[in-house]
mmCIF file of C-alpha atoms and ligand atoms in Angstrom:
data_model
loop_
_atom_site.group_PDB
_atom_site.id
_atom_site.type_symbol
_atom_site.label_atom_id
_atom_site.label_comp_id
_atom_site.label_asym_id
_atom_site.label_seq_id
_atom_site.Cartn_x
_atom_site.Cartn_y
_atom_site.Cartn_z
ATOM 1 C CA UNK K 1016 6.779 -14.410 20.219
ATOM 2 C CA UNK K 1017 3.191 -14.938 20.832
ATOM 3 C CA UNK K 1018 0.266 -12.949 19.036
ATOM 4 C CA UNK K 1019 -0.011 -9.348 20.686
ATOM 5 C CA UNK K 1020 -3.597 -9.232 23.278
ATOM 6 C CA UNK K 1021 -4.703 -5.614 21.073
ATOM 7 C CA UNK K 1022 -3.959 -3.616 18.167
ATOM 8 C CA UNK K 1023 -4.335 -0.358 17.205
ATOM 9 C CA UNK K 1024 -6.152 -0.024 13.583
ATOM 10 C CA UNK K 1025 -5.215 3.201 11.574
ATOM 11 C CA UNK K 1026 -7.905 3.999 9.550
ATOM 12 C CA UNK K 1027 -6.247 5.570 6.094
ATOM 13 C CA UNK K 1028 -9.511 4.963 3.895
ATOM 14 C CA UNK K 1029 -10.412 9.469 3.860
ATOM 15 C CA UNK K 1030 -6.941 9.518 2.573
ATOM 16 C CA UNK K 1031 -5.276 6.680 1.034
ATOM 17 C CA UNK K 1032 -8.458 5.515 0.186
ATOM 18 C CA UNK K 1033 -9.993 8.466 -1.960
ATOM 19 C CA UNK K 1034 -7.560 10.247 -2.964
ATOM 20 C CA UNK K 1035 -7.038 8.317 -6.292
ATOM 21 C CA UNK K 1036 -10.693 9.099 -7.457
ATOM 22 C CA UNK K 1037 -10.642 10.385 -10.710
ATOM 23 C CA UNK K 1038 -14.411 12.471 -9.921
ATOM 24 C CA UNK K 1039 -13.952 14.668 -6.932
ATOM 25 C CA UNK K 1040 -15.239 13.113 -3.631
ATOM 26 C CA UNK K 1041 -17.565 16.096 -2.068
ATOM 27 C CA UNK K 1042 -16.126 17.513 0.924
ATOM 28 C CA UNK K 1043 -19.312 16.899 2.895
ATOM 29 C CA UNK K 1044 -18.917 13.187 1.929
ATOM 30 C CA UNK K 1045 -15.394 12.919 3.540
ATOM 31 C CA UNK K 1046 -16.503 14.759 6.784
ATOM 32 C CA UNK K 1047 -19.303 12.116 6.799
ATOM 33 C CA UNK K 1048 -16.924 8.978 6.233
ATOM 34 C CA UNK K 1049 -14.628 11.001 9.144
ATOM 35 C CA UNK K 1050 -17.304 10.940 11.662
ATOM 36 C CA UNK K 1051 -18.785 8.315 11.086
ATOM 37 C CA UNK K 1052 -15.368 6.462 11.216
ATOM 38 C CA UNK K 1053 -14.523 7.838 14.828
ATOM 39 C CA UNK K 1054 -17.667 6.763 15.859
ATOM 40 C CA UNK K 1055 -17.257 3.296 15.305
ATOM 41 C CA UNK K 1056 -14.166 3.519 17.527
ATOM 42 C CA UNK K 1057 -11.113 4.024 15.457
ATOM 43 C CA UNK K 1058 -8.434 5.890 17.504
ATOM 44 C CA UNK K 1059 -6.307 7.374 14.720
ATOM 45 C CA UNK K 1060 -7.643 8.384 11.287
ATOM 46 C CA UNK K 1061 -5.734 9.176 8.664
ATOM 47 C CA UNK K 1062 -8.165 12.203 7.417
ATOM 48 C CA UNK K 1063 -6.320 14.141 4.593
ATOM 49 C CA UNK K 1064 -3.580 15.228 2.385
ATOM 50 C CA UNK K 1065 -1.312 18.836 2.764
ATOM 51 C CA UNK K 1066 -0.029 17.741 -0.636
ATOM 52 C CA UNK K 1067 0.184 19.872 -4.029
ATOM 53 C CA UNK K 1068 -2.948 20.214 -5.580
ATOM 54 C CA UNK K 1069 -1.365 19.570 -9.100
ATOM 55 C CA UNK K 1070 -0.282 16.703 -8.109
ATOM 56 C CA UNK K 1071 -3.259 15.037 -5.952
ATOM 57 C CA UNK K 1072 -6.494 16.991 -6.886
ATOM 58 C CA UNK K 1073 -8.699 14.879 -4.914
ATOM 59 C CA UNK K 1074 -6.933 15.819 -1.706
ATOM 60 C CA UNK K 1075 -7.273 19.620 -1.941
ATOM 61 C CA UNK K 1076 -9.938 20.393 0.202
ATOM 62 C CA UNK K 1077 -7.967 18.789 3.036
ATOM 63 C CA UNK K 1078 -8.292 22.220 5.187
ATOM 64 C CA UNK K 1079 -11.951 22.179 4.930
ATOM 65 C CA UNK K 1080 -12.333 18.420 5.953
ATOM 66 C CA UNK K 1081 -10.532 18.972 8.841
ATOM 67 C CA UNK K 1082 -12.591 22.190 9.713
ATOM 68 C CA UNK K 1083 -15.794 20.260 9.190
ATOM 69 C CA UNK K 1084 -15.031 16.900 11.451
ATOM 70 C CA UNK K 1085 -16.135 16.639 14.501
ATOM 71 C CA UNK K 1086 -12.915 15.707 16.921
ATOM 72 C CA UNK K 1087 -13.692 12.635 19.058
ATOM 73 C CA UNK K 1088 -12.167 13.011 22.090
ATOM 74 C CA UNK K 1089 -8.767 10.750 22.224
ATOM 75 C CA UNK K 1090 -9.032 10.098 18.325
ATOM 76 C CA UNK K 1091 -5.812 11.059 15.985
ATOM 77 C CA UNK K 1092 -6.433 12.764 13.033
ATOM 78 C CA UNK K 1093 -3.313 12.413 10.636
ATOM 79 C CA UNK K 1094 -2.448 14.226 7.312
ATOM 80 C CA UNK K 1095 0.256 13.834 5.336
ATOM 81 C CA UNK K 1096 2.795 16.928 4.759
ATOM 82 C CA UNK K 1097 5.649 16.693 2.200
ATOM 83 C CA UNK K 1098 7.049 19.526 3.075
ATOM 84 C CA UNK K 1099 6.998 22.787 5.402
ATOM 85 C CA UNK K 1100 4.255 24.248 3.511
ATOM 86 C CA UNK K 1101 1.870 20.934 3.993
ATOM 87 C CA UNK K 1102 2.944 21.554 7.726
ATOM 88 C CA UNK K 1103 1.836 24.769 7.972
ATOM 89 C CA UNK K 1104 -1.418 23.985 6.347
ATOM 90 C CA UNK K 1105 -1.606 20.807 9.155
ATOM 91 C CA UNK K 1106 -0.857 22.852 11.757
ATOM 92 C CA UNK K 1107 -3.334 25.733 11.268
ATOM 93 C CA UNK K 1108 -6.016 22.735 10.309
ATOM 94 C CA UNK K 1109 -5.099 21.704 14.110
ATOM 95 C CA UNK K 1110 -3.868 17.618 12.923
ATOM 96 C CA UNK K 1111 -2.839 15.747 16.015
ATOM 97 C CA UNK K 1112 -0.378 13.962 13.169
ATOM 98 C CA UNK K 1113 1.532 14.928 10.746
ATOM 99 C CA UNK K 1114 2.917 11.802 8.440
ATOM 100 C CA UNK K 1115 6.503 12.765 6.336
ATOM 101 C CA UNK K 1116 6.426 9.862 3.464
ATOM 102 C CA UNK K 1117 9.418 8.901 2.132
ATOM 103 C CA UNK K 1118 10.415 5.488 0.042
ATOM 104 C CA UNK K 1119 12.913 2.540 0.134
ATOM 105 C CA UNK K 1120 13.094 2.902 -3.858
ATOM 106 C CA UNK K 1121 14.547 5.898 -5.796
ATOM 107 C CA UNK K 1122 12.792 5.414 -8.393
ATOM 108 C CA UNK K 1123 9.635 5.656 -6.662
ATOM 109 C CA UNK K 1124 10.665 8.785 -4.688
ATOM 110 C CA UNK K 1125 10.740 10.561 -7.797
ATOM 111 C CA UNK K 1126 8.269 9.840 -9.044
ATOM 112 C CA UNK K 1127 5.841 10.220 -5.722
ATOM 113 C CA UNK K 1128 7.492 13.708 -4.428
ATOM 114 C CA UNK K 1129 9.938 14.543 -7.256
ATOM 115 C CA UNK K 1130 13.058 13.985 -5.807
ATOM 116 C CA UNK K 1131 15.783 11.572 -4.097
ATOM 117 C CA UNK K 1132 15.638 9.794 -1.031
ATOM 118 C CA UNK K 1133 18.267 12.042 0.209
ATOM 119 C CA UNK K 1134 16.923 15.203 -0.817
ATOM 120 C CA UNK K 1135 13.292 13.912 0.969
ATOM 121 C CA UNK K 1136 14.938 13.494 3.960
ATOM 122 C CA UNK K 1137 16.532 16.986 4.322
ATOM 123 C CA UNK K 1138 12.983 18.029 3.174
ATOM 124 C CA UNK K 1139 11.896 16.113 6.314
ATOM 125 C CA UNK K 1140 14.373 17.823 8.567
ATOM 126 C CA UNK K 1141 12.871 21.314 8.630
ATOM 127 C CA UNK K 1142 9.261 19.515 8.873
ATOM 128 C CA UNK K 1143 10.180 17.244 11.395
ATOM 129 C CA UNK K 1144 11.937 20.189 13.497
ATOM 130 C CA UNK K 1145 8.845 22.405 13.265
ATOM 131 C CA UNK K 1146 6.407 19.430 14.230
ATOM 132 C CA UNK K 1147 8.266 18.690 17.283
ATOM 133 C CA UNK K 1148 8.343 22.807 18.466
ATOM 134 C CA UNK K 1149 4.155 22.867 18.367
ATOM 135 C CA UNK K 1150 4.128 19.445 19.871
ATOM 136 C CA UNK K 1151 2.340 17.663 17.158
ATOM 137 C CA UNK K 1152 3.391 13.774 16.869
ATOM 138 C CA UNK K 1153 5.469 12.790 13.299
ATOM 139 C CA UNK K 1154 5.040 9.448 11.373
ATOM 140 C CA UNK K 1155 7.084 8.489 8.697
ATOM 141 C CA UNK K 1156 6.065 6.286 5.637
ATOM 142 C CA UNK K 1157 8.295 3.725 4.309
ATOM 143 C CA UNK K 1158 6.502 3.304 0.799
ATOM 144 C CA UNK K 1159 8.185 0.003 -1.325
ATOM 145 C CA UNK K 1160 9.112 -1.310 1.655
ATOM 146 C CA UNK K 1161 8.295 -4.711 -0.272
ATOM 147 C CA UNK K 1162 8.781 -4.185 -3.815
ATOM 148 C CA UNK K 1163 8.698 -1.109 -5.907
ATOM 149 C CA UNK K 1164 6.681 -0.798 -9.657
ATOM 150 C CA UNK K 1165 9.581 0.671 -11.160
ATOM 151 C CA UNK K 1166 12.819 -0.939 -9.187
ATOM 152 C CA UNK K 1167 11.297 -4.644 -8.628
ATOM 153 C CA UNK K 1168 13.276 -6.125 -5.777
ATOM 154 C CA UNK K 1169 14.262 -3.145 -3.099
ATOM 155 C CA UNK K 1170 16.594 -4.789 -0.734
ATOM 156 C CA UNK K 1171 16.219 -5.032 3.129
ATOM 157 C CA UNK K 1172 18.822 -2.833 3.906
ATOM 158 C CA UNK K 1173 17.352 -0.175 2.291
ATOM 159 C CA UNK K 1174 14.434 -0.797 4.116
ATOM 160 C CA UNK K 1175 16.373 -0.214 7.024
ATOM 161 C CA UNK K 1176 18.338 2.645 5.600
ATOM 162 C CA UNK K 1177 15.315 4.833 5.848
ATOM 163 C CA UNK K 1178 13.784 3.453 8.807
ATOM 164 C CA UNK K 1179 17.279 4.904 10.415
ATOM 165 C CA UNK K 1180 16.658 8.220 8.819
ATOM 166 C CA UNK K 1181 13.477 8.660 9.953
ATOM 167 C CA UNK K 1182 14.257 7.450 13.633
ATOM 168 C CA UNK K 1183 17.100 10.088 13.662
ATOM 169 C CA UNK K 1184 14.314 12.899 12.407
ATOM 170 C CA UNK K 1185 11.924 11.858 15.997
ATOM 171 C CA UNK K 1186 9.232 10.078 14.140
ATOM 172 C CA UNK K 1187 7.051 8.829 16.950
ATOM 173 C CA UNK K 1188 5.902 6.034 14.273
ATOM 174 C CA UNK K 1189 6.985 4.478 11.396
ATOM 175 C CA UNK K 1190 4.983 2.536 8.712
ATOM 176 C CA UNK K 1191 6.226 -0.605 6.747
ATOM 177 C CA UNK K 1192 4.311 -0.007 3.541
ATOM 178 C CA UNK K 1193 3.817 -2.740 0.761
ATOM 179 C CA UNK K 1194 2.861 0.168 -1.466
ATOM 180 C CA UNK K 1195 1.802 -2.010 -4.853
ATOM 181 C CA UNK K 1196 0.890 -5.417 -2.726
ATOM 182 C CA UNK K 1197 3.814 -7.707 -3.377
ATOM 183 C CA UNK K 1198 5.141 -9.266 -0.203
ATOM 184 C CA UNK K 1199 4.565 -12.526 0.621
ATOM 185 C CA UNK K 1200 4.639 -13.375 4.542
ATOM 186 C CA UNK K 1201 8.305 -14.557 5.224
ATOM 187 C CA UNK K 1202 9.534 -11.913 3.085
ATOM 188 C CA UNK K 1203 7.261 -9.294 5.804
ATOM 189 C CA UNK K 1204 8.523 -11.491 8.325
ATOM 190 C CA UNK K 1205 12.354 -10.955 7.615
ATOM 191 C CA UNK K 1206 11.802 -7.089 6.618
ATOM 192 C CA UNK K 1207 10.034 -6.352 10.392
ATOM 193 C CA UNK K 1208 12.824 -8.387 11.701
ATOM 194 C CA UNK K 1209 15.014 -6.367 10.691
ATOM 195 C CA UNK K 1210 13.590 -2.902 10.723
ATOM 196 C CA UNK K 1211 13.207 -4.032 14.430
ATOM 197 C CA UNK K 1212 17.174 -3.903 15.124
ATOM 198 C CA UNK K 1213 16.611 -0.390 14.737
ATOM 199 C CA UNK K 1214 13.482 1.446 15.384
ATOM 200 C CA UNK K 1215 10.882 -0.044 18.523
ATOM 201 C CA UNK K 1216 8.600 -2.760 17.324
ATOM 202 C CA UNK K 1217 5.832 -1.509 19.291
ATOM 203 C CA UNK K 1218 5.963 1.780 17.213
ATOM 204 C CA UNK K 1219 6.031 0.151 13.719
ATOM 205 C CA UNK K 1220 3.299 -0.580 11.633
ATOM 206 C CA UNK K 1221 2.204 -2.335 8.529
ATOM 207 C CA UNK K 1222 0.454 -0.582 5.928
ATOM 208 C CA UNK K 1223 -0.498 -3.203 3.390
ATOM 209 C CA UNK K 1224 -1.982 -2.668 -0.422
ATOM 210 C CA UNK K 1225 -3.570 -5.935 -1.050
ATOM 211 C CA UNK K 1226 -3.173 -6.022 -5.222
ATOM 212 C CA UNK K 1227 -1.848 -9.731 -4.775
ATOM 213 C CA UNK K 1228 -4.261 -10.794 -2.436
ATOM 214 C CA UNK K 1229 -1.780 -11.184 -0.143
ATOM 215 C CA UNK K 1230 -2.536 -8.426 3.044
ATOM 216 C CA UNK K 1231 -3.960 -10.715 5.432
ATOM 217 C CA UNK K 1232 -1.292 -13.528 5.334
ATOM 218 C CA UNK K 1233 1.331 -10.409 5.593
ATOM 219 C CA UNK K 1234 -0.490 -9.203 8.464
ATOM 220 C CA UNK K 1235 -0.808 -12.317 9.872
ATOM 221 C CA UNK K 1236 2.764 -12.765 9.485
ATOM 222 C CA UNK K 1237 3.854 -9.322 11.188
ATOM 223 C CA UNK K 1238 1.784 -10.278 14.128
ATOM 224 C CA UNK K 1239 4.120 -12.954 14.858
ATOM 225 C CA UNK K 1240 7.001 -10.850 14.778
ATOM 226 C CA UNK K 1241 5.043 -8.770 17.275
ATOM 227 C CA UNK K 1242 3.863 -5.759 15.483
ATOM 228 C CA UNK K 1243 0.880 -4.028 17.015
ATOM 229 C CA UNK K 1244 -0.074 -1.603 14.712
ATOM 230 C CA UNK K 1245 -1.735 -1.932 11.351
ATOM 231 C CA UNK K 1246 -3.492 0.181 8.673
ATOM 232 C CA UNK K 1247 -6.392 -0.638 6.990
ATOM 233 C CA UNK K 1248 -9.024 0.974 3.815
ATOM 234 C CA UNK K 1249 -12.611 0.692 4.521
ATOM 235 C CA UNK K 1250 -14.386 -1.297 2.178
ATOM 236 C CA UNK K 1251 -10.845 -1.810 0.748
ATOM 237 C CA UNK K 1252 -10.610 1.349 -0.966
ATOM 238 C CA UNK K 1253 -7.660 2.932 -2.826
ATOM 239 C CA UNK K 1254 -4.737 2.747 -5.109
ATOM 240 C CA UNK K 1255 -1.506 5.160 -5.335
ATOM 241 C CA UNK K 1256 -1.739 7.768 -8.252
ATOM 242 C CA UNK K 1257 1.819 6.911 -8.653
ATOM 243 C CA UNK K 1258 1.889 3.048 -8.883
ATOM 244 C CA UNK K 1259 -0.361 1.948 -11.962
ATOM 245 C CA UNK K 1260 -2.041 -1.279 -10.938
ATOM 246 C CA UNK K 1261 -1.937 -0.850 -7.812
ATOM 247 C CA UNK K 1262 -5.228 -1.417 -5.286
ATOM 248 C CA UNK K 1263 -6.509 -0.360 -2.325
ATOM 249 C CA UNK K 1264 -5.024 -0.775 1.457
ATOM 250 C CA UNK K 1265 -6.219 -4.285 2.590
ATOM 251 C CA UNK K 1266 -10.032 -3.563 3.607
ATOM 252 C CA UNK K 1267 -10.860 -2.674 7.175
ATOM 253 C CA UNK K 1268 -13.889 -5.411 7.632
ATOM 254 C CA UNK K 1269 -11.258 -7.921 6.825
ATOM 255 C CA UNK K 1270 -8.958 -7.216 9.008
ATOM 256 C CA UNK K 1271 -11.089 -6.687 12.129
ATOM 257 C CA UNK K 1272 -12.694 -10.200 11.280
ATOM 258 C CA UNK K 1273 -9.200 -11.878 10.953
ATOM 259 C CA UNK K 1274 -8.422 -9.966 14.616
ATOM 260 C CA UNK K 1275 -11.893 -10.976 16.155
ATOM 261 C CA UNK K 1276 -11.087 -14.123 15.099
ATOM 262 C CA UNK K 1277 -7.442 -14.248 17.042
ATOM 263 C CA UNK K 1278 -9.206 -12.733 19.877
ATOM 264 C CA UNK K 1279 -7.091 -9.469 19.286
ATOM 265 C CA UNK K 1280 -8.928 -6.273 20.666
ATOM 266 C CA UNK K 1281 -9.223 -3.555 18.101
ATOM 267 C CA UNK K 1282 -11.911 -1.568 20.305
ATOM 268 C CA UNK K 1283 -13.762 -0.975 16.769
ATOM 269 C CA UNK K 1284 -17.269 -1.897 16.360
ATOM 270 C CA UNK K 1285 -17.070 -4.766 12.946
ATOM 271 C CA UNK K 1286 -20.949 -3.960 12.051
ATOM 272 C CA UNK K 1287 -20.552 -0.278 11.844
ATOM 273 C CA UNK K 1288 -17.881 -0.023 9.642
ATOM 274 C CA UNK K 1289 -19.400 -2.813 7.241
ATOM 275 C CA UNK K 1290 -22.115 -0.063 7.449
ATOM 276 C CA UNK K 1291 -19.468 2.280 7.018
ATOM 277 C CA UNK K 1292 -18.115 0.685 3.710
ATOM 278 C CA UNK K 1293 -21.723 0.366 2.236
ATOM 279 C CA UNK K 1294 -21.935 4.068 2.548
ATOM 280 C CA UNK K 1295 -18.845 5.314 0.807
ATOM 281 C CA UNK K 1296 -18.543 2.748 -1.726
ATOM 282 C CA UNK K 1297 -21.879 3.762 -2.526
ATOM 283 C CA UNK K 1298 -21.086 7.192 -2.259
ATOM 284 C CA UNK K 1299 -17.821 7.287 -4.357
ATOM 285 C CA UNK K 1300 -20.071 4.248 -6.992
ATOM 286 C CA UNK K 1301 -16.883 1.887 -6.400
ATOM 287 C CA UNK K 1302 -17.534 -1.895 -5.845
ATOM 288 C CA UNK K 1303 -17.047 -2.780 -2.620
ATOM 289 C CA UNK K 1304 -14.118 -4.887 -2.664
ATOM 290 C CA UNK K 1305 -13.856 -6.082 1.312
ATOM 291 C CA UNK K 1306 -14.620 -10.023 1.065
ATOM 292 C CA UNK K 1307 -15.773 -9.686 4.994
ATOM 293 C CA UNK K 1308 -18.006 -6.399 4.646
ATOM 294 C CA UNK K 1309 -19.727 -8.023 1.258
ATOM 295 C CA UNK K 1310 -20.297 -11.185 3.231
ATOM 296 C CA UNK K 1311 -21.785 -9.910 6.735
ATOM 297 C CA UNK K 1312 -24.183 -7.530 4.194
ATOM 298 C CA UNK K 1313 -25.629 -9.881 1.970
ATOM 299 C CA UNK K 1314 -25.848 -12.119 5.402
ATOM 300 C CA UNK K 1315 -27.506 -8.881 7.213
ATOM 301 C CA UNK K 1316 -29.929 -8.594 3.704
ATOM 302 C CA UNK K 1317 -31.232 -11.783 3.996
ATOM 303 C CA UNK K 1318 -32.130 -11.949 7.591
ATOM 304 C CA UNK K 1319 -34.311 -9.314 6.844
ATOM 305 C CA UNK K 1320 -36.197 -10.531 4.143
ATOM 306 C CA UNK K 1321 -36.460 -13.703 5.485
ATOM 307 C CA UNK K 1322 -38.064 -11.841 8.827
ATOM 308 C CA UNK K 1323 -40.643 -10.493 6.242
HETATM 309 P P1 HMG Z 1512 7.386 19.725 -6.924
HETATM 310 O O1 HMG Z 1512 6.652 20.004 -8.199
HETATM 311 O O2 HMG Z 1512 8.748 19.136 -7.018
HETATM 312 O O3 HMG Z 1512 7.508 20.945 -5.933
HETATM 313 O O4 HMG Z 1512 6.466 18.792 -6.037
HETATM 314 P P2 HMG Z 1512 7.312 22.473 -6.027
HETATM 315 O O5 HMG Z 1512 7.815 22.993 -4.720
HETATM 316 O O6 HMG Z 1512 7.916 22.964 -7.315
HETATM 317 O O7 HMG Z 1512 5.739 22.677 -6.079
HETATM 318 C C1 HMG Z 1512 4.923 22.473 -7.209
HETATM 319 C C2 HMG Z 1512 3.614 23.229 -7.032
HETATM 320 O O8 HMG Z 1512 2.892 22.713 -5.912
HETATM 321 C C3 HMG Z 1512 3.844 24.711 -6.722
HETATM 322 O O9 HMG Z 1512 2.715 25.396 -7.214
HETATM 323 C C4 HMG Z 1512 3.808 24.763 -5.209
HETATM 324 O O10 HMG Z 1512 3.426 25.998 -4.702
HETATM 325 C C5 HMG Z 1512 2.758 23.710 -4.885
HETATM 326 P P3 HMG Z 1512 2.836 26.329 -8.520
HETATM 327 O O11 HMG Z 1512 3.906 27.314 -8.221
HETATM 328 O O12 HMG Z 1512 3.220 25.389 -9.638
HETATM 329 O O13 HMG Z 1512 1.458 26.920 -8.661
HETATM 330 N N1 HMG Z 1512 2.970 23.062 -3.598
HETATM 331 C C6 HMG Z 1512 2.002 22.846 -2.696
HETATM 332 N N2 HMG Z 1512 0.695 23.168 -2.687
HETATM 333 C C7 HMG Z 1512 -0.004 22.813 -1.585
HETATM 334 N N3 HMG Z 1512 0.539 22.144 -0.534
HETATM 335 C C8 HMG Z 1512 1.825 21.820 -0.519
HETATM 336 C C9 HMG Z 1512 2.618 22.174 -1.624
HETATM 337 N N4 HMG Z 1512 3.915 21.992 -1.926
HETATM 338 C C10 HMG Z 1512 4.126 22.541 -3.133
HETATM 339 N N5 HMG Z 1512 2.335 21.157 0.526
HETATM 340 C C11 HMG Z 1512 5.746 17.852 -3.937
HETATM 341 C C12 HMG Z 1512 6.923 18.267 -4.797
HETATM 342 C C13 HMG Z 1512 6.262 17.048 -2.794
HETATM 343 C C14 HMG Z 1512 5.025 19.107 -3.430
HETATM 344 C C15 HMG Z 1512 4.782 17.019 -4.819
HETATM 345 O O14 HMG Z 1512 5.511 16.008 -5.436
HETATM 346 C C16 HMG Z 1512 3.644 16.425 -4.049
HETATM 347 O O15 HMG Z 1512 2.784 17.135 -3.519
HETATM 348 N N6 HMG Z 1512 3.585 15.094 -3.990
HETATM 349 C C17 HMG Z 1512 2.553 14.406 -3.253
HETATM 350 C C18 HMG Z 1512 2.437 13.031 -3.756
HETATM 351 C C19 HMG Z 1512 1.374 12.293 -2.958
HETATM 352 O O16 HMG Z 1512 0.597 12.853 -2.199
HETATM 353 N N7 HMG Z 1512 1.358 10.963 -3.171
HETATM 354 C C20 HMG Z 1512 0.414 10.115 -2.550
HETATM 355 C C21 HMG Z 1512 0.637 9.973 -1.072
HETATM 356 S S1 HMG Z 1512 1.952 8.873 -0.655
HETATM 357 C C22 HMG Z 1512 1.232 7.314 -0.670
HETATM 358 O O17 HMG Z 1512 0.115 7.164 -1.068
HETATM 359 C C23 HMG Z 1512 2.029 6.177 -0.126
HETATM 360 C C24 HMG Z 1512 1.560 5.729 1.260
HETATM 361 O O18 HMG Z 1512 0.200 5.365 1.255
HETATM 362 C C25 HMG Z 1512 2.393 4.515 1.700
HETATM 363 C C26 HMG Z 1512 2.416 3.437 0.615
HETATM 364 O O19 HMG Z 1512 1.381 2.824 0.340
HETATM 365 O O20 HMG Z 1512 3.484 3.274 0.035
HETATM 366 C C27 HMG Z 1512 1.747 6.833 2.306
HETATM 367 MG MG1 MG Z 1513 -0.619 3.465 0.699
#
């Protein structure tokens, strides 16, 4: 299978990104990040959480980000929704998405919505149902798709398992997710390979935590099984409040330079979001960790002072 000629970039940094910071992220800041995100050419944005407020605080002014942005034209704005009240709260914030997240580990189900696999999928049903009546499209999250904090080793199968449930609830997408950054590439190799058997590759994605450095060889390695879809932090922000340790989504800048560098269209602009990542890291006062968006600014720094 040869490397795919585009791929579409989800943008999760307003959500996965910030909502593990400990000092509340101003509203007006996350509109900014929003905006300023669609216009650099990002087609789906993953813009805020429908979640409980006890359990996420940073995400509970997700109704009045989405009532701030302004919508791009032909731009998704996701949120995720645990259950039928986060859907109601998506639906009246008018989210072209709505993203169900479930996990290939028990253990980390209960711990991340507080109950079994088995119980989040009947959750799902109701959600799922209601999503498809007003016509809004459903993603589902595979988290520990690669390794869970509390389980170690999560088999393929139940990889697979889930992928099956959420196929039979209509998800439109479903994410792979290396939620705490294990997987090595022929391990994301064999797991897309077989997710594949049952779900259409061109609708799954990778959503990859980089805490083992390892995102960009996983990526690399899903693009060979021909997986068109990935998710991405900018300025590699992030963690999950319920995986200690774990770091941010593999940073945005990186990826698009590892995809300019394939010659893989992304249709997003790699000098505004390096911009982009200057802004909120400084914004949020979090290092920047993205190795690409560090280099092209100290790069962009010294051209000008050497033009003075
Ligand atoms: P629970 O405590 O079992 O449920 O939580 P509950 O129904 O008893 O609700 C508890 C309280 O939350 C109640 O309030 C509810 O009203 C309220 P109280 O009566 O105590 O005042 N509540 C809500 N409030 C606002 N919006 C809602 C909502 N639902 C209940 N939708 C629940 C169960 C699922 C709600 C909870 O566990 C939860 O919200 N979990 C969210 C966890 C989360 O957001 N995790 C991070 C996102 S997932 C992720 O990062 C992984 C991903 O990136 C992929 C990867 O990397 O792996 C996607
Ligand atoms: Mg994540």
């Amino acid at each position: 299978m040869g490397l795919p000629q585009a791929v579409k970039i989800v943008e999760v940094g307003p959500r996965d990104g910030l909502q593990n910071e400990k000092d509340f992220v101003p509203t007006a800041v996350k509109i900014e990040l929003i905006n300023r995100l669609s216009a650099a050419g990002f087609r789906n944005i993953e813009s805020a959480s429908f979640v409980s407020p006890k359990w996420v605080p940073q995400m509970a002014d997700g109704a009045d980000v989405m009532a701030g942005i302004e919508r791009r034209p032909g731009t998704l704005y996701s949120v995720l929704t645990p259950n039928l009240r986060g859907f109601e709260g998506a639906l009246a914030a008018r989210a072209d998405e709505i993203v169900i997240f479930g996990a290939a580990s028990e253990a980390f189900s209960q711990r991340n919505i507080n109950c079994s696999i088995a119980e989040s999928i009947a959750r799902f049903e109701p959600v799922a149902q209601a999503a498809k009546q007003h016509g809004v499209r459903i993603r589902g999250s595979v988290s520990c798709a690669l390794g869970c904090p509390y389980q170690g080793e999560v088999p393929v199968e139940s990889v697979v398992d889930v992928v099956e449930r959420f196929a039979a609830l209509g998800c439109d997408e479903i994410d792979i997710a290396d939620t705490i950054g294990v997987g090595t590439p022929n391990r994301t190799r064999a797991v897309f390979d077989a997710v594949a058997q049952v779900f259409p590759r061109e609708r799954l994605s990778g959503h990859f935590h980089d805490t083992y450095g390892q995102a960009l060889a996983n990526i690399h390695a899903a693009l060979l099984e021909g997986i068109e879809i990935f998710h991405a932090s900018v300025a590699g922000l992030g963690g999950c409040p319920y995986a200690k340790g774990a770091t941010g989504n593999v940073a945005t800048e990186d990826v698009l330079y590892l995809m300019n560098g394939l010659g893989i269209e992304t249709g997003i602009d790699l000098s505004q979001v390096v911009a982009i990542g200057d802004f909120i890291s400084t914004a949020v006062g979090k290092p920047n960790v993205s190795r690409a968006g560090k280099a092209l600014l100290a790069k962009a720094r010294s051209e000008q002072t050497s033009c003075v």
